[in-house]
mmCIF file of C-alpha atoms in Angstrom:
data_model
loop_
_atom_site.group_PDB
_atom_site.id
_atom_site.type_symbol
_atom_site.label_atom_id
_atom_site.label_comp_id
_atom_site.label_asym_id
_atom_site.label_seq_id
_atom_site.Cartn_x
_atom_site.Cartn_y
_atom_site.Cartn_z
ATOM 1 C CA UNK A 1 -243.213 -71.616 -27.379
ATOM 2 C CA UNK A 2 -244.372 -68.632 -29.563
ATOM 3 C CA UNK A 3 -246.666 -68.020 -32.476
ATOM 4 C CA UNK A 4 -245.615 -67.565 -35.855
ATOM 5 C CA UNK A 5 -247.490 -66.327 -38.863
ATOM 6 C CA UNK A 6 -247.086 -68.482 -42.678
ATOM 7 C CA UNK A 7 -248.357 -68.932 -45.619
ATOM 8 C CA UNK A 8 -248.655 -72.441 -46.922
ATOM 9 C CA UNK A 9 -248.816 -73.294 -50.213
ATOM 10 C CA UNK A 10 -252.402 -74.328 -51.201
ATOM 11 C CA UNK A 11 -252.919 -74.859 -55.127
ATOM 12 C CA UNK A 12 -250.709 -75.578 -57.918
ATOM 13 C CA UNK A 13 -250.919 -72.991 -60.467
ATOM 14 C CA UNK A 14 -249.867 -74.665 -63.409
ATOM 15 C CA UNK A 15 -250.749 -72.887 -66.813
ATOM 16 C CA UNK A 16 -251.878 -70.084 -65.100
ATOM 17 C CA UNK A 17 -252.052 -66.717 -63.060
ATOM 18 C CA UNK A 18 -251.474 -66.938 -59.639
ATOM 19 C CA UNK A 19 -254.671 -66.437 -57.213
ATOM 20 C CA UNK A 20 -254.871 -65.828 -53.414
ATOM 21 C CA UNK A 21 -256.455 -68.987 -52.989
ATOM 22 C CA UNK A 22 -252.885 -70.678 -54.125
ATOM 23 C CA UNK A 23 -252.522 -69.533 -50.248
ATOM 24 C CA UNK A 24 -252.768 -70.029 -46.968
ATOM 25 C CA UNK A 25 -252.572 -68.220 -43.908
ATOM 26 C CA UNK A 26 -252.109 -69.739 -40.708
ATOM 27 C CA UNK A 27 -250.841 -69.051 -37.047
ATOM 28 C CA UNK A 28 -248.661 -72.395 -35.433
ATOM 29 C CA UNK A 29 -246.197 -72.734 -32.180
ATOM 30 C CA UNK A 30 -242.670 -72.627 -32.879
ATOM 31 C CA UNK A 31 -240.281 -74.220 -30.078
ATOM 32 C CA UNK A 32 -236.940 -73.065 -29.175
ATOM 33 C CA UNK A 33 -234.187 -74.365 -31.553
ATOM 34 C CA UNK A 34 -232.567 -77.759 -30.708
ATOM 35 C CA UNK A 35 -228.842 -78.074 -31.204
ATOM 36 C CA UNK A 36 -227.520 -76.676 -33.872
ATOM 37 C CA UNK A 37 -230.355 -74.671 -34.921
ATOM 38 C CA UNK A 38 -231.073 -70.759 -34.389
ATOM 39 C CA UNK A 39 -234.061 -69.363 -34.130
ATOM 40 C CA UNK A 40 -234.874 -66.170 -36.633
ATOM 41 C CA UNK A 41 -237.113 -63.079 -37.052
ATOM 42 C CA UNK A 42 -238.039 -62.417 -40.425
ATOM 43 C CA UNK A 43 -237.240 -58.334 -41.564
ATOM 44 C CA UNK A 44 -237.640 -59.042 -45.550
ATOM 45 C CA UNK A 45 -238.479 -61.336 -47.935
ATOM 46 C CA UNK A 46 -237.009 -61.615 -51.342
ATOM 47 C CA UNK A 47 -239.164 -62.751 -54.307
ATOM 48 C CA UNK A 48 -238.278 -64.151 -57.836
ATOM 49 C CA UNK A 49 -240.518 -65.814 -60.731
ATOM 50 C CA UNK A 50 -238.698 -68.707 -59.989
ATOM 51 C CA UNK A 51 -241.272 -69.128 -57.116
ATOM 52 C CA UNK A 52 -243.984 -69.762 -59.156
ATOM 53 C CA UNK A 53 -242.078 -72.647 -60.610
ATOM 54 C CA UNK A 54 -241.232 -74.042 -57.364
ATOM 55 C CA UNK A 55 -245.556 -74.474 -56.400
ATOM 56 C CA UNK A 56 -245.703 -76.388 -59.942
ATOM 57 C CA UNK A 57 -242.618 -78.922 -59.231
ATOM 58 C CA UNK A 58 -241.090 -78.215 -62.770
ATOM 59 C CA UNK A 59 -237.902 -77.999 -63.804
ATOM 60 C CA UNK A 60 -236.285 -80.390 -61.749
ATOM 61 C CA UNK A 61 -233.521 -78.268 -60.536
ATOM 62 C CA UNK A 62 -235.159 -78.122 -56.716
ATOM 63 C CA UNK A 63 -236.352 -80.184 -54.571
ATOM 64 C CA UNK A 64 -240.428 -80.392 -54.619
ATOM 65 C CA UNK A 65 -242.968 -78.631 -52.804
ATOM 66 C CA UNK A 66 -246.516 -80.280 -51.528
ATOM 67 C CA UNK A 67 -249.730 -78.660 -50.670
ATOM 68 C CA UNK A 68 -249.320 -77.702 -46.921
ATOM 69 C CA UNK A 69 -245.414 -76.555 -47.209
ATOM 70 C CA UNK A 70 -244.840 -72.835 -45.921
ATOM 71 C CA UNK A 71 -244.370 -70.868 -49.120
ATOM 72 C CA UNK A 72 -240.093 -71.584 -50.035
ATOM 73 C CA UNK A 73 -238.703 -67.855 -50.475
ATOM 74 C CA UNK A 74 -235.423 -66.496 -49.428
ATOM 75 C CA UNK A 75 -234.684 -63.487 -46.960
ATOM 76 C CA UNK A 76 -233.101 -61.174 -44.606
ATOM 77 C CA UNK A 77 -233.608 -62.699 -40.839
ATOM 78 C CA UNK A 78 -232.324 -61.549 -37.414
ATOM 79 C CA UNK A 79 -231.074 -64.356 -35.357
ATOM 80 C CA UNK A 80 -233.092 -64.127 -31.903
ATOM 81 C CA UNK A 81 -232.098 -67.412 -29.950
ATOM 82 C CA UNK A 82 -229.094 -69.725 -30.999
ATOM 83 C CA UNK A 83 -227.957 -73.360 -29.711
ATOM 84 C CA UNK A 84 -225.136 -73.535 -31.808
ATOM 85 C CA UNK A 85 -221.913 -72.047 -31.846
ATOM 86 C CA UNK A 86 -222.266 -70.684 -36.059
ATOM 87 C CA UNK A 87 -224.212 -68.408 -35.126
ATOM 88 C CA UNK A 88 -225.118 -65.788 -32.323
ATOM 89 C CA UNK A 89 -228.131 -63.435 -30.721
ATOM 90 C CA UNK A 90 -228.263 -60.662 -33.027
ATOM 91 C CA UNK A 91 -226.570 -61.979 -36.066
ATOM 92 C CA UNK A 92 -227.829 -61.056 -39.483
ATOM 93 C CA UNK A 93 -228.452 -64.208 -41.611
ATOM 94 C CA UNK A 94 -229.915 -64.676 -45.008
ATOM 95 C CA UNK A 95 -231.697 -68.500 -46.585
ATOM 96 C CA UNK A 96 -234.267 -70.061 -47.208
ATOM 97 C CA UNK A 97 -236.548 -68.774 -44.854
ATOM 98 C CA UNK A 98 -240.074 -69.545 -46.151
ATOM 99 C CA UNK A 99 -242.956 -66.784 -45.988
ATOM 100 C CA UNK A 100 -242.702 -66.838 -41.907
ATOM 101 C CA UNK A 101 -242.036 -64.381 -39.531
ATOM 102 C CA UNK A 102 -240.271 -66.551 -37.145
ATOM 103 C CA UNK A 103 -238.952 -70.177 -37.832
ATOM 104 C CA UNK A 104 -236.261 -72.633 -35.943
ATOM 105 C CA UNK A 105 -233.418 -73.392 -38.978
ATOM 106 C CA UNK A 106 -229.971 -75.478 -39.421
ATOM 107 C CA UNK A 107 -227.239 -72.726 -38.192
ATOM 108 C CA UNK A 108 -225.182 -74.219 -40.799
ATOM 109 C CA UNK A 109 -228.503 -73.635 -43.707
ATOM 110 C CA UNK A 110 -227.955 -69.924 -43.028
ATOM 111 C CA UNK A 111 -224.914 -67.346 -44.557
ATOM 112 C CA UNK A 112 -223.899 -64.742 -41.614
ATOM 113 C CA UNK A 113 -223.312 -61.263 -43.025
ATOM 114 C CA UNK A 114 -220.861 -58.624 -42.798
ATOM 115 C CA UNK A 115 -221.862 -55.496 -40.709
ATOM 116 C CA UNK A 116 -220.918 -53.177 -43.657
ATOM 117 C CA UNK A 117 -223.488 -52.048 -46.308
ATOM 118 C CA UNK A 118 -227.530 -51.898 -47.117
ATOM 119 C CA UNK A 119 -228.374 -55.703 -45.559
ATOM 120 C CA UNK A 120 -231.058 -56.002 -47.867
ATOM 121 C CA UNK A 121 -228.352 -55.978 -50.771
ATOM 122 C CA UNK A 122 -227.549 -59.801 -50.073
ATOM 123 C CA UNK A 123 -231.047 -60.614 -51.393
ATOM 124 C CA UNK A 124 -230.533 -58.774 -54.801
ATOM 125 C CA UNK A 125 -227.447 -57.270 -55.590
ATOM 126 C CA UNK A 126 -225.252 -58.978 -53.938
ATOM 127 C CA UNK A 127 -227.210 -62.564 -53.830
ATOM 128 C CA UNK A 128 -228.484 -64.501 -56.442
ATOM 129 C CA UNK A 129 -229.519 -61.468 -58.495
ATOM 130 C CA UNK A 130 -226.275 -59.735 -59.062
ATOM 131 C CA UNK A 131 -224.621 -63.705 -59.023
ATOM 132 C CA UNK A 132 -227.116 -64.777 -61.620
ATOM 133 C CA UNK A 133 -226.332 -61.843 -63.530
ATOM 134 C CA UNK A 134 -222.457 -61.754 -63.405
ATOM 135 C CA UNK A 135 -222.017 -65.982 -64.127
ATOM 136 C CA UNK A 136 -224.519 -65.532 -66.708
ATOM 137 C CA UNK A 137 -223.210 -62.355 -68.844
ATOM 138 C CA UNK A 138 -219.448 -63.975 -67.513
ATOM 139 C CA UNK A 139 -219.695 -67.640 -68.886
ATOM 140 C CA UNK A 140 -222.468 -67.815 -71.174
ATOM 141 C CA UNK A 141 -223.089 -64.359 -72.481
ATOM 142 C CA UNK A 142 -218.662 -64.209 -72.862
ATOM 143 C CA UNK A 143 -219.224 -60.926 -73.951
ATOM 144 C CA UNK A 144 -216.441 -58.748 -75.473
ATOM 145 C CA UNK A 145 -215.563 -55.408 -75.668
ATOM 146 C CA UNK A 146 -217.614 -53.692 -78.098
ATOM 147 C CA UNK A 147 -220.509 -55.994 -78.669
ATOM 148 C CA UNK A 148 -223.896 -55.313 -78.671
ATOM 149 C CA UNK A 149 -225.801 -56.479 -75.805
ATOM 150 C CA UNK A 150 -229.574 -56.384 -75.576
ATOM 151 C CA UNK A 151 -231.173 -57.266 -72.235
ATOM 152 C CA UNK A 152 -235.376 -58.043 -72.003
ATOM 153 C CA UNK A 153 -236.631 -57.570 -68.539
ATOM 154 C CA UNK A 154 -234.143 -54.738 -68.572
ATOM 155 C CA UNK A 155 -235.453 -52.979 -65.403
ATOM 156 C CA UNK A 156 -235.969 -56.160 -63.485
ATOM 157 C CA UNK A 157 -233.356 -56.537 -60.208
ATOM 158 C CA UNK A 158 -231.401 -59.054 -62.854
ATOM 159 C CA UNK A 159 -231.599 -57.570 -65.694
ATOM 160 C CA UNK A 160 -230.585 -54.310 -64.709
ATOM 161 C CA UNK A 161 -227.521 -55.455 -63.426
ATOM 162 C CA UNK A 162 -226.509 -57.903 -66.510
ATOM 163 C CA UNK A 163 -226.587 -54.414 -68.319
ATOM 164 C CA UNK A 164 -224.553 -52.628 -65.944
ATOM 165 C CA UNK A 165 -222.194 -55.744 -66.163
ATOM 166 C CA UNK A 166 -221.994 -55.256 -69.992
ATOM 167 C CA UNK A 167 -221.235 -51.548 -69.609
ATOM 168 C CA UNK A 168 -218.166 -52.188 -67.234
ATOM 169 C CA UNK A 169 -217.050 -54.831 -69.776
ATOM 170 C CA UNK A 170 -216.630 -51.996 -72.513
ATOM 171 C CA UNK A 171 -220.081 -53.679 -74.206
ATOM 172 C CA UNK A 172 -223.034 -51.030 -76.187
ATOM 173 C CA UNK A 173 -226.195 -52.090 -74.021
ATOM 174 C CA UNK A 174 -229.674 -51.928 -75.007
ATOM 175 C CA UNK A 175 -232.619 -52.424 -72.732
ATOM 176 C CA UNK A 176 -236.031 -53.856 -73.220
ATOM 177 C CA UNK A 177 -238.571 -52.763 -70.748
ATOM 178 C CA UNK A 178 -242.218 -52.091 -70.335
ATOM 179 C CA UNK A 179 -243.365 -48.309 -70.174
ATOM 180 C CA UNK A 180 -240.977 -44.930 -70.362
ATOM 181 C CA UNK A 181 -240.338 -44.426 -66.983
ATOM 182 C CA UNK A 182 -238.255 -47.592 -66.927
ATOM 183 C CA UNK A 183 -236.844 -46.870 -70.471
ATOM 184 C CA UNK A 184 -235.812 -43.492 -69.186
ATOM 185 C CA UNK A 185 -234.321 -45.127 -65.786
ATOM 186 C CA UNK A 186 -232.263 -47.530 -67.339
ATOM 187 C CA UNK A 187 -230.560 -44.183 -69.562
ATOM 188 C CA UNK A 188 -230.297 -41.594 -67.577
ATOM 189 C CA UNK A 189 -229.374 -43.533 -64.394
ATOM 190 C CA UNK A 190 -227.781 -46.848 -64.940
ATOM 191 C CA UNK A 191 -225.821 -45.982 -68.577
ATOM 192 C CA UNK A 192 -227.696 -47.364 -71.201
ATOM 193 C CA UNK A 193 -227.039 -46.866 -74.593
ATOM 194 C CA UNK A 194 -230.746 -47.043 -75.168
ATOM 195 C CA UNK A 195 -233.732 -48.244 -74.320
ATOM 196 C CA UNK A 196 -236.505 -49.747 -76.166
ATOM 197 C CA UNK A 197 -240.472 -50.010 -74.883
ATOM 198 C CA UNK A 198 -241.777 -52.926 -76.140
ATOM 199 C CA UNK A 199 -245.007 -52.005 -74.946
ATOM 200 C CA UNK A 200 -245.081 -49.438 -77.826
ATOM 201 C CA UNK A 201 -245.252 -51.777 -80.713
ATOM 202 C CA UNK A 202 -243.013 -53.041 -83.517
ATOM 203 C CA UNK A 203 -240.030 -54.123 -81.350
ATOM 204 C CA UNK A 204 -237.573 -55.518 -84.216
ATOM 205 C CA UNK A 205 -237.850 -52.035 -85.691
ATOM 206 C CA UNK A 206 -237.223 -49.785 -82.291
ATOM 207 C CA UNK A 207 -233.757 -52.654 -81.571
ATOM 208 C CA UNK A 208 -232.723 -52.405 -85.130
ATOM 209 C CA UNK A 209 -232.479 -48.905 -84.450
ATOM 210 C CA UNK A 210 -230.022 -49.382 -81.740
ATOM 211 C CA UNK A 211 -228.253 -52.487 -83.200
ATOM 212 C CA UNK A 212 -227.937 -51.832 -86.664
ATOM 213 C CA UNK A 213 -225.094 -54.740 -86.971
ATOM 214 C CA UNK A 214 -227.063 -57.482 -84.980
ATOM 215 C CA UNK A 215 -227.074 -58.491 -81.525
ATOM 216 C CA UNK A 216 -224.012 -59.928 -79.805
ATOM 217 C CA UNK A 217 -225.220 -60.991 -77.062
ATOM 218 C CA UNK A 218 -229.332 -61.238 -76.124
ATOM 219 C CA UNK A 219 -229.544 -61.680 -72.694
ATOM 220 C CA UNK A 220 -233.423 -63.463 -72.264
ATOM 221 C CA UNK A 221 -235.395 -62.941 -68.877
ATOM 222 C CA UNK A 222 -238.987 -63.375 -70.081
ATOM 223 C CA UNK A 223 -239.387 -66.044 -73.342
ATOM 224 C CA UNK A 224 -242.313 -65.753 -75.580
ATOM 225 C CA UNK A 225 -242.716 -63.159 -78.797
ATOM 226 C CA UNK A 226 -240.054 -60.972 -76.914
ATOM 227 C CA UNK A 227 -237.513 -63.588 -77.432
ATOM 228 C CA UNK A 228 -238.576 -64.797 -80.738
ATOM 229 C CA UNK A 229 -238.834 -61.447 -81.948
ATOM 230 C CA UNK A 230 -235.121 -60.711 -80.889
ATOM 231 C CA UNK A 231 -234.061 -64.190 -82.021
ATOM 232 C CA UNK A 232 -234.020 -62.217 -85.444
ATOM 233 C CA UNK A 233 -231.904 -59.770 -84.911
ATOM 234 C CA UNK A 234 -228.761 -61.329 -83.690
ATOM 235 C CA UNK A 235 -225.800 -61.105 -85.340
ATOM 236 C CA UNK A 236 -222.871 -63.457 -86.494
ATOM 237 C CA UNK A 237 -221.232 -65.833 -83.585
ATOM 238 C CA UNK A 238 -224.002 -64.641 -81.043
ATOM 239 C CA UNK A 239 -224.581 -65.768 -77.509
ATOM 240 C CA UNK A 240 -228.204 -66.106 -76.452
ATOM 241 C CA UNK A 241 -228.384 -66.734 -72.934
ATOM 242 C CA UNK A 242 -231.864 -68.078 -71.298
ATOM 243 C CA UNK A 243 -231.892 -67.085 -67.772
ATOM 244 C CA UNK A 244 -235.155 -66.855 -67.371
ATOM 245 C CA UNK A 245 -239.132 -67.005 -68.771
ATOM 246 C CA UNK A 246 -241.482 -64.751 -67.065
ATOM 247 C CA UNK A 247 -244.390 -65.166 -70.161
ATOM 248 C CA UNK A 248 -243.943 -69.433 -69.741
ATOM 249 C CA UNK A 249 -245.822 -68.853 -66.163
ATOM 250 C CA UNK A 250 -249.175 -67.300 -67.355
ATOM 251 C CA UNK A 251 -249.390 -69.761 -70.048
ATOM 252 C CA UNK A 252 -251.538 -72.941 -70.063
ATOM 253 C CA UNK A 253 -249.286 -74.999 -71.440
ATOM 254 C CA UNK A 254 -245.799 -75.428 -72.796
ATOM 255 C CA UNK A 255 -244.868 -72.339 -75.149
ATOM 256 C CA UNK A 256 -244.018 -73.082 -78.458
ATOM 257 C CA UNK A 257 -240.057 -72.726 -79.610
ATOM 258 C CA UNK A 258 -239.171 -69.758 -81.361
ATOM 259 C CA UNK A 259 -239.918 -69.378 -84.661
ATOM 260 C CA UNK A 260 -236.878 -67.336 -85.516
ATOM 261 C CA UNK A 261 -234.586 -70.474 -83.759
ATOM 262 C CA UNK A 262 -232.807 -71.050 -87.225
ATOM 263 C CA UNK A 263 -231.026 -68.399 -87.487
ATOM 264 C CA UNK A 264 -229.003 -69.863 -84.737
ATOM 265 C CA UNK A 265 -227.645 -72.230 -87.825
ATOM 266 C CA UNK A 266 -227.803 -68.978 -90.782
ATOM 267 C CA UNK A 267 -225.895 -66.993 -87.779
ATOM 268 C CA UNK A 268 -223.505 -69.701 -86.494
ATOM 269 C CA UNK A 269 -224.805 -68.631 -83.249
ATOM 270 C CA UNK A 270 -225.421 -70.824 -79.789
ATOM 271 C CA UNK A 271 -228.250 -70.421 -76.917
ATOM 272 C CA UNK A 272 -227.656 -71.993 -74.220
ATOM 273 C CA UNK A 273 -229.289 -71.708 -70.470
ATOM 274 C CA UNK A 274 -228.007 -72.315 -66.871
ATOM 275 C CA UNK A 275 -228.652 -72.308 -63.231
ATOM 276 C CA UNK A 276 -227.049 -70.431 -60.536
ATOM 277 C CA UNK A 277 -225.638 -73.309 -58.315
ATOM 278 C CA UNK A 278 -223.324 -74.156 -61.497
ATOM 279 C CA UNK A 279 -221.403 -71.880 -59.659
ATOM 280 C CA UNK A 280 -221.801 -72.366 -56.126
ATOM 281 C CA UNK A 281 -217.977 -72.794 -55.517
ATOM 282 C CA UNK A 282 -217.293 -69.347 -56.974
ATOM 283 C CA UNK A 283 -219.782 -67.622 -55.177
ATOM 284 C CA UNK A 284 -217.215 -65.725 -52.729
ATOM 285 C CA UNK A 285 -214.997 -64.163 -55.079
ATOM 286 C CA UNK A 286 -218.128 -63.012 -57.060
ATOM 287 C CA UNK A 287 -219.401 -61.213 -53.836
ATOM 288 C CA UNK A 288 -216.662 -58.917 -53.772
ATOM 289 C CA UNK A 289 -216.342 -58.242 -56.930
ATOM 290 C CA UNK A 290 -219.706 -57.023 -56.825
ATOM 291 C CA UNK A 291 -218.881 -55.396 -53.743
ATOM 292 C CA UNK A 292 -216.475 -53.555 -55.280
ATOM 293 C CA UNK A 293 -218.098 -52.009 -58.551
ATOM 294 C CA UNK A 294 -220.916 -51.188 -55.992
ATOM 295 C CA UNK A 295 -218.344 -49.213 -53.650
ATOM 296 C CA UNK A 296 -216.948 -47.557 -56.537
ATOM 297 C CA UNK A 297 -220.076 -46.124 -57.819
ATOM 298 C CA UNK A 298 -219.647 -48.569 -61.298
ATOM 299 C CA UNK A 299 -222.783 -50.431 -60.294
ATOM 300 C CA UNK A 300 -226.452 -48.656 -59.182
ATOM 301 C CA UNK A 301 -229.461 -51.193 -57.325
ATOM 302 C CA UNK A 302 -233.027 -50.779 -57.395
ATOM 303 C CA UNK A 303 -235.098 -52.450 -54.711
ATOM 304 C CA UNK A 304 -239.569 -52.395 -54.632
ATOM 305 C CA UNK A 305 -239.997 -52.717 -51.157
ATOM 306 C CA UNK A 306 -243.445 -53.721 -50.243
ATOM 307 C CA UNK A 307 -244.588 -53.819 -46.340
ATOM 308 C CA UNK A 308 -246.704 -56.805 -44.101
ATOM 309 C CA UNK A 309 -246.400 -60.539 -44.349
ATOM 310 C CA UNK A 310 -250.022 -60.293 -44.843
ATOM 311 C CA UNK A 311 -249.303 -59.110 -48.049
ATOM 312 C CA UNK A 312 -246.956 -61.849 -49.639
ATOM 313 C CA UNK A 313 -248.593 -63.322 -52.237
ATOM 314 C CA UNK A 314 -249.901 -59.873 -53.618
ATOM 315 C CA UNK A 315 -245.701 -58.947 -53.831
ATOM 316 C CA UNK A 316 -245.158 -62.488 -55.621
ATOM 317 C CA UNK A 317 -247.888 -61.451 -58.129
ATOM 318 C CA UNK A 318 -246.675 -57.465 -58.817
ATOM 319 C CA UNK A 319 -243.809 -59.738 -60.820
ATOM 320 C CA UNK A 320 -246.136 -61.495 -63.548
ATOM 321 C CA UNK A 321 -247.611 -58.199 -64.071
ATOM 322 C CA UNK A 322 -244.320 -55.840 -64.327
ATOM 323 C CA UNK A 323 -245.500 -53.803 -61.610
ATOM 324 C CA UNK A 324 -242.325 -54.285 -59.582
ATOM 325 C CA UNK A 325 -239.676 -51.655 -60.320
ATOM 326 C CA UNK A 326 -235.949 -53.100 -59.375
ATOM 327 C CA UNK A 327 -235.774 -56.200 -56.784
ATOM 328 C CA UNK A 328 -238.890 -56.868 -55.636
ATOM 329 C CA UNK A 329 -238.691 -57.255 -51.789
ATOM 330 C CA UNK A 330 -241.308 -57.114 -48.961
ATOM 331 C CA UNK A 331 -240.007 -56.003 -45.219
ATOM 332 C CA UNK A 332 -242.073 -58.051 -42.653
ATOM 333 C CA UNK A 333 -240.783 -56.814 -39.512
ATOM 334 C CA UNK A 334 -238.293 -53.712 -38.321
ATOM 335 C CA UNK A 335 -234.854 -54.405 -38.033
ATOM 336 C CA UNK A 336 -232.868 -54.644 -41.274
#
């Protein structure tokens, strides 16, 4: 037997900002893996704002969590006892691996990977990140060459991909992000047409600048005014694609629809939202084609890399407040 730290999950934030008292650290005993199970050390945890949805049960889409569950949260893991023959002493395996620094898991729950490349690139770039970001743009977005995309959460690990994406595709991208460092970052580094700060007021006015004929394609991470602000510039035939709804989590109840939502029927236009596992089946060829426009230089990652289990929920919270820059991840233990 040995002792591993966790966090349970210990409120339901509904409606609401997240709090350290949604959280609970404890020690317990974990026993050697029965068959077919490994046993893993935690290096790094990934973290979404998905996560925050998962503590409230809503959406559907996953199966629930109850007060006293370790906190659910993928990562990077290093296999350090096995009893089945998937998986070996020393492997490198990402899953669900909870906020844990060691736990006893299915073999057959966890994805081995490849000894080439940054490890910690399967919990952004080339996990559900950069999937999310290329089914997304790929079947919903079905951007061509020469539309304008526009991308909120721009600088987030997603959205700074879907742009990338867009650029490859032959697409004008604009970016919405919080502050001028980001703005300039998503410019000068990942290819941007532009970038707009939404934190500086009158947002309609700084994208019309950018997209004098209407948006194409609006790529939504975060929901609220953002969205319905943008709702009113898109263009003829556009694609709005909901992937996500960061300003839905700090609110105390359901938002309200857009305002601007008719212009879906003066524009012709369609919005339409989607979750990863659509795709599930597809998931290996999208890996290397990732792979690929990451080996040839086409496609740049960010990663936020905070440090100590002890400090999980803190990480989880930098997201709600835009303080993470690129994919947020936290390294619990040496070794990745």
């Amino acid at each position: 037997m040995t002792t591993s730290r966790q966090w349970l999950i210990n409120g339901r934030p509904n409606g609401r900002a997240l709090v350290q008292d949604d959280f609970k650290w404890v020690e317990t005993e974990v026993g050697a893996p029965g068959e077919g199970e490994v046993l893993v050390r935690t290096l790094y945890l990934a973290f979404d704002p998905a996560q925050k949805g998962w503590m409230e049960n809503i959406g559907g889409y996953t199966a629930p969590t109850e007060i006293g569950d370790v906190m659910r949260g993928s990562g990077l893991a290093e296999v350090v006892a096995s009893n089945s023959p998937l998986l070996r002493e020393g492997d490198k395996v990402t899953g669900i691996l909870g906020w844990r620094d060691l736990a006893t898991l299915p073999a057959k729950d966890l994805l081995k990977l490849p000894d080439d490349g940054p490890p910690t690139a399967h919990l952004g770039v080339l996990g559900t990140t950069g999937l999310t970001a290329l089914f997304g743009l790929q079947r919903i977005g079905k951007p061509f060459p020469g539309d304008t995309v526009v991308v909120t959460g721009a600088a987030g690990a997603t959205g700074s991909v879907v742009g990338q994406i867009a650029k490859i595709g032959g697409c004008k991208v604009i970016g919405v992000a919080g502050g001028a460092e980001k703005c300039r970052w998503l410019v000068d580094e990942l290819g941007f047409d532009g970038a707009v700060d939404y934190k500086a007021g009158d947002l309609r006015r700084q994208v019309r600048e950018h997209a004098k004929g209407g948006i194409d394609v609006l790529w939504d991470n975060v929901g609220g005014p953002i969205l319905n602000d943008l709702m009113g510039e898109i263009a003829l035939h556009a694609r709005v694609v909901i992937c996500g709804g960061i300003s839905r989590y700090q609110l105390g109840q359901m938002p309200a629809g857009p305002e601007n939502y008719f212009n879906l029927v003066f524009k012709r236009a369609t919005m339409e939202g989607f979750i990863l596992t659509d795709f599930i089946g597809e998931f290996p060829w999208a890996r290397r084609r990732i792979s690929q426009w990451i080996a040839d230089g086409r496609l740049k990652f960010k990663e936020d890399i905070q440090v100590g289990l002890e400090n999980a929920p803190q990480t989880l919270m930098r997201l709600f407040e835009g303080a993470n820059f690129g994919k947020q991840l936290l390294k619990v233990a040496d070794g990745g």
